[in-house]
Tab-separated table of C-alpha atoms in Angstrom:
chain	number	residue	atom	x	y	z
A	1	UNK	CA	0.000	0.000	0.000
A	2	UNK	CA	1.130	3.554	-0.616
A	3	UNK	CA	2.503	5.667	2.191
A	4	UNK	CA	1.448	9.285	1.916
A	5	UNK	CA	3.429	12.338	2.931
A	6	UNK	CA	3.668	12.379	6.690
A	7	UNK	CA	3.285	8.601	6.453
A	8	UNK	CA	2.952	6.452	9.519
A	9	UNK	CA	0.361	4.750	11.626
A	10	UNK	CA	-1.587	5.878	14.676
A	11	UNK	CA	-0.472	4.143	17.834
A	12	UNK	CA	-3.119	1.547	18.495
A	13	UNK	CA	-2.162	-0.767	21.352
A	14	UNK	CA	-1.191	-3.708	19.112
A	15	UNK	CA	1.155	-1.414	17.160
A	16	UNK	CA	2.683	0.355	20.148
A	17	UNK	CA	3.420	-2.960	21.868
A	18	UNK	CA	5.964	-3.723	19.128
A	19	UNK	CA	7.611	-0.297	19.065
A	20	UNK	CA	10.729	0.641	21.015
A	21	UNK	CA	9.737	2.971	23.882
A	22	UNK	CA	10.041	6.738	23.591
A	23	UNK	CA	12.995	8.218	25.459
A	24	UNK	CA	15.099	11.360	25.570
A	25	UNK	CA	18.753	11.290	24.620
A	26	UNK	CA	19.624	11.827	28.281
A	27	UNK	CA	17.525	8.840	29.336
A	28	UNK	CA	19.190	6.699	26.694
A	29	UNK	CA	22.695	7.895	27.591
A	30	UNK	CA	22.326	7.488	31.353
A	31	UNK	CA	24.576	9.193	33.883
A	32	UNK	CA	27.590	11.054	32.563
A	33	UNK	CA	30.851	12.284	34.015
A	34	UNK	CA	30.742	15.311	31.717
A	35	UNK	CA	28.836	18.473	32.526
A	36	UNK	CA	25.603	19.254	30.709
A	37	UNK	CA	27.324	22.246	29.099
A	38	UNK	CA	29.909	19.952	27.504
A	39	UNK	CA	27.368	17.592	25.960
A	40	UNK	CA	25.230	18.461	22.955
A	41	UNK	CA	22.207	16.164	22.690
A	42	UNK	CA	19.086	15.715	20.603
A	43	UNK	CA	16.179	17.615	22.157
A	44	UNK	CA	12.872	15.828	22.459
A	45	UNK	CA	12.036	12.138	22.434
A	46	UNK	CA	12.729	9.405	19.927
A	47	UNK	CA	12.629	5.630	19.602
A	48	UNK	CA	15.714	3.446	19.257
A	49	UNK	CA	14.908	1.329	16.197
A	50	UNK	CA	17.146	-1.672	15.624
A	51	UNK	CA	17.277	-5.080	13.964
A	52	UNK	CA	14.045	-7.119	14.314
A	53	UNK	CA	12.510	-4.650	16.800
A	54	UNK	CA	9.103	-4.903	15.070
A	55	UNK	CA	9.479	-8.616	14.241
A	56	UNK	CA	10.620	-7.854	10.696
A	57	UNK	CA	13.790	-9.828	9.989
A	58	UNK	CA	16.288	-7.328	8.602
A	59	UNK	CA	19.476	-8.779	10.091
A	60	UNK	CA	22.507	-8.096	7.927
A	61	UNK	CA	21.015	-5.408	5.708
A	62	UNK	CA	18.422	-3.200	7.458
A	63	UNK	CA	20.397	-0.896	9.744
A	64	UNK	CA	20.032	2.089	7.403
A	65	UNK	CA	16.263	1.702	7.510
A	66	UNK	CA	16.355	1.453	11.302
A	67	UNK	CA	18.293	4.698	11.554
A	68	UNK	CA	15.712	6.402	9.320
A	69	UNK	CA	12.914	5.027	11.513
A	70	UNK	CA	14.634	6.517	14.567
A	71	UNK	CA	14.786	9.867	12.771
A	72	UNK	CA	11.114	9.580	11.788
A	73	UNK	CA	10.165	8.773	15.385
A	74	UNK	CA	11.769	12.032	16.479
A	75	UNK	CA	9.866	13.973	13.810
A	76	UNK	CA	6.530	12.380	14.788
A	77	UNK	CA	6.850	10.709	18.212
A	78	UNK	CA	3.129	9.964	18.514
A	79	UNK	CA	3.007	8.073	15.217
A	80	UNK	CA	4.491	4.700	14.323
A	81	UNK	CA	6.888	5.235	11.421
A	82	UNK	CA	6.379	3.291	8.209
A	83	UNK	CA	7.649	-0.274	8.214
A	84	UNK	CA	10.710	-1.296	6.221
A	85	UNK	CA	8.576	-2.692	3.353
A	86	UNK	CA	6.663	0.614	3.242
A	87	UNK	CA	9.927	2.602	3.173
A	88	UNK	CA	11.147	0.368	0.357
A	89	UNK	CA	7.962	1.124	-1.539
A	90	UNK	CA	8.643	4.862	-1.275
A	91	UNK	CA	12.174	4.347	-2.608
A	92	UNK	CA	11.160	1.798	-5.217
A	93	UNK	CA	13.802	-0.695	-4.094
A	94	UNK	CA	13.589	-4.420	-3.532
A	95	UNK	CA	13.889	-6.553	-0.435
A	96	UNK	CA	17.230	-6.685	1.380
A	97	UNK	CA	18.710	-3.729	-0.525
A	98	UNK	CA	20.959	-1.561	1.606
A	99	UNK	CA	20.359	2.173	1.840
A	100	UNK	CA	22.530	5.152	2.662
A	101	UNK	CA	22.235	8.818	3.547
A	102	UNK	CA	21.011	9.907	0.069
A	103	UNK	CA	18.088	7.497	0.495
A	104	UNK	CA	17.391	8.916	3.961
A	105	UNK	CA	17.188	12.419	2.458
A	106	UNK	CA	14.588	11.148	-0.008
A	107	UNK	CA	12.523	9.392	2.680
A	108	UNK	CA	12.557	12.223	5.223
A	109	UNK	CA	11.551	14.717	2.542
A	110	UNK	CA	8.858	12.513	1.004
A	111	UNK	CA	7.265	11.528	4.322
A	112	UNK	CA	7.611	14.718	6.376
A	113	UNK	CA	8.999	17.480	4.184
A	114	UNK	CA	11.941	17.538	6.580
A	115	UNK	CA	15.137	19.287	5.585
A	116	UNK	CA	18.381	17.335	5.826
A	117	UNK	CA	21.807	18.912	5.802
A	118	UNK	CA	24.433	16.464	4.585
A	119	UNK	CA	27.903	16.859	6.036
A	120	UNK	CA	30.426	14.898	3.922
A	121	UNK	CA	33.666	13.768	5.556
A	122	UNK	CA	36.531	12.600	3.361
A	123	UNK	CA	37.687	10.420	6.252
A	124	UNK	CA	36.643	9.631	9.797
A	125	UNK	CA	39.583	11.772	10.870
A	126	UNK	CA	37.807	14.855	9.528
A	127	UNK	CA	35.291	14.774	12.376
A	128	UNK	CA	37.961	16.160	14.706
A	129	UNK	CA	37.664	19.515	12.900
A	130	UNK	CA	33.942	19.292	12.101
A	131	UNK	CA	32.325	18.045	15.315
A	132	UNK	CA	31.232	21.515	16.378
A	133	UNK	CA	28.898	21.561	13.368
A	134	UNK	CA	27.206	18.550	14.925
A	135	UNK	CA	27.120	20.346	18.271
A	136	UNK	CA	25.515	23.388	16.644
A	137	UNK	CA	22.962	21.125	14.951
A	138	UNK	CA	21.875	19.604	18.256
A	139	UNK	CA	21.978	22.944	20.103
A	140	UNK	CA	19.634	24.406	17.468
A	141	UNK	CA	17.083	21.667	18.077
A	142	UNK	CA	18.197	19.319	15.317
A	143	UNK	CA	17.317	15.648	15.301
A	144	UNK	CA	19.169	12.328	15.192
A	145	UNK	CA	21.987	12.119	12.669
A	146	UNK	CA	22.344	9.236	10.236
A	147	UNK	CA	25.920	8.163	9.534
A	148	UNK	CA	26.637	6.278	6.322
A	149	UNK	CA	29.994	5.468	4.789
A	150	UNK	CA	32.006	3.778	2.088
A	151	UNK	CA	34.554	1.381	3.539
A	152	UNK	CA	32.608	1.344	6.806
A	153	UNK	CA	29.213	0.060	5.689
A	154	UNK	CA	27.520	-0.018	9.103
A	155	UNK	CA	24.906	2.696	9.564
A	156	UNK	CA	24.851	4.470	12.928
A	157	UNK	CA	22.393	6.779	14.692
A	158	UNK	CA	24.084	9.693	16.464
A	159	UNK	CA	22.096	11.524	19.157
A	160	UNK	CA	24.845	13.525	20.830
A	161	UNK	CA	28.410	14.814	20.632
A	162	UNK	CA	30.949	16.137	23.112
A	163	UNK	CA	34.617	17.048	23.283
A	164	UNK	CA	36.683	14.153	24.581
A	165	UNK	CA	40.088	13.420	26.015
A	166	UNK	CA	43.099	14.822	24.181
A	167	UNK	CA	40.807	16.814	21.904
A	168	UNK	CA	39.175	13.782	20.290
A	169	UNK	CA	35.385	14.258	20.081
A	170	UNK	CA	33.002	11.543	21.214
A	171	UNK	CA	29.699	10.527	19.644
A	172	UNK	CA	26.645	9.210	21.481
A	173	UNK	CA	25.637	6.306	19.246
A	174	UNK	CA	22.557	4.115	19.039
A	175	UNK	CA	23.741	0.993	17.232
A	176	UNK	CA	20.889	-0.340	15.058
A	177	UNK	CA	22.523	-3.785	14.942
A	178	UNK	CA	21.185	-4.384	18.465
A	179	UNK	CA	18.577	-7.155	18.642
A	180	UNK	CA	17.278	-7.525	22.237
A	181	UNK	CA	13.938	-5.726	22.023
A	182	UNK	CA	12.850	-7.141	25.388
A	183	UNK	CA	15.579	-5.207	27.220
A	184	UNK	CA	14.366	-1.891	25.808
A	185	UNK	CA	10.715	-2.636	26.500
A	186	UNK	CA	11.655	-3.536	30.072
A	187	UNK	CA	13.498	-0.199	30.306
A	188	UNK	CA	16.655	-2.154	31.097
A	189	UNK	CA	18.791	0.510	29.498
A	190	UNK	CA	21.673	-0.215	31.856
A	191	UNK	CA	22.073	-3.660	30.305
A	192	UNK	CA	21.839	-2.215	26.789
A	193	UNK	CA	24.523	0.359	27.604
A	194	UNK	CA	26.713	-2.232	29.318
A	195	UNK	CA	26.660	-4.303	26.134
A	196	UNK	CA	27.752	-1.251	24.127
A	197	UNK	CA	24.641	-0.805	21.975
A	198	UNK	CA	24.092	2.691	23.399
A	199	UNK	CA	27.452	4.304	24.073
A	200	UNK	CA	29.688	7.343	23.937
A	201	UNK	CA	32.419	6.379	21.487
A	202	UNK	CA	35.625	8.242	20.558
A	203	UNK	CA	35.306	9.455	17.002
A	204	UNK	CA	38.375	7.520	15.890
A	205	UNK	CA	36.786	4.253	16.993
A	206	UNK	CA	33.309	5.130	15.724
A	207	UNK	CA	34.409	6.456	12.324
A	208	UNK	CA	37.564	4.702	11.070
A	209	UNK	CA	39.985	6.799	9.077
A	210	UNK	CA	39.944	4.449	6.068
A	211	UNK	CA	36.329	5.294	5.165
A	212	UNK	CA	34.580	8.416	3.925
A	213	UNK	CA	31.270	9.333	5.576
A	214	UNK	CA	28.076	11.259	4.964
A	215	UNK	CA	26.270	12.618	8.012
A	216	UNK	CA	22.567	13.285	7.453
A	217	UNK	CA	21.396	15.935	9.935
A	218	UNK	CA	17.600	16.197	9.979
A	219	UNK	CA	15.577	19.183	11.168
A	220	UNK	CA	11.882	19.718	11.577
A	221	UNK	CA	10.266	21.381	8.528
A	222	UNK	CA	9.189	24.470	10.460
A	223	UNK	CA	12.667	25.476	11.629
A	224	UNK	CA	13.788	26.909	8.316
A	225	UNK	CA	16.684	24.560	7.610
A	226	UNK	CA	17.816	24.463	4.008
A	227	UNK	CA	18.798	21.213	2.310
A	228	UNK	CA	22.342	21.208	1.008
A	229	UNK	CA	23.529	20.041	-2.380
A	230	UNK	CA	23.978	16.280	-2.853
A	231	UNK	CA	26.918	14.751	-0.955
A	232	UNK	CA	30.287	15.400	-2.500
A	233	UNK	CA	31.416	11.809	-1.965
A	234	UNK	CA	29.878	8.875	-3.752
A	235	UNK	CA	27.556	6.864	-1.506
A	236	UNK	CA	25.252	5.250	-4.073
A	237	UNK	CA	21.646	4.578	-3.167
A	238	UNK	CA	21.091	0.946	-2.299
A	239	UNK	CA	24.756	0.117	-1.984
A	240	UNK	CA	26.662	1.320	1.066
A	241	UNK	CA	25.204	1.712	4.511
A	242	UNK	CA	23.553	-1.301	6.068
């Protein structure tokens, strides 16, 4: 079936029972040794979408879709985002095809008219000089950031950034390759963090230097953000981020 602009489903009980719970970035991150002034986090609530969280088997290829669903949940927290098959219908791609940041731009625009600024990084090392653009994005009320790359084909959802030791920035990452939905529904976030699925990670570990990256920074339509030109690096639709 077609998914219209603003697509999603109202949260009837049988739908909401399968969705990851709503939470703020602070609730997901837990306690921190850094001061609030040093951390720049997504404002508002979102859902941590991950492999098989809605009983759809996307292991090995669906992490890009899960990151987009997390972004959509921030844009419309009271609505269930479209399922992976529905997102594929919007893109016109087949089952098990990987997607990257260019596809996310298409989906977020088609479904919500949301603007997405794409920050291309020639290498993971470039984040050391660009992380304050992420900080400014979050401080201005921007939403979760989708990370897609070339050599590093694992999509990531970034919901915060801070300066780290020795000048290396750290990213607050929701890893969509997580699979234990029961832990999230039981609000056992401590166990999820302990296993590393929600974690502050040094940028060098999160974004290896051997890969280029595109960072898709979504904003709500009403905040006046302007979409940038297409990414300067080549991250073909249906071929990089999983």
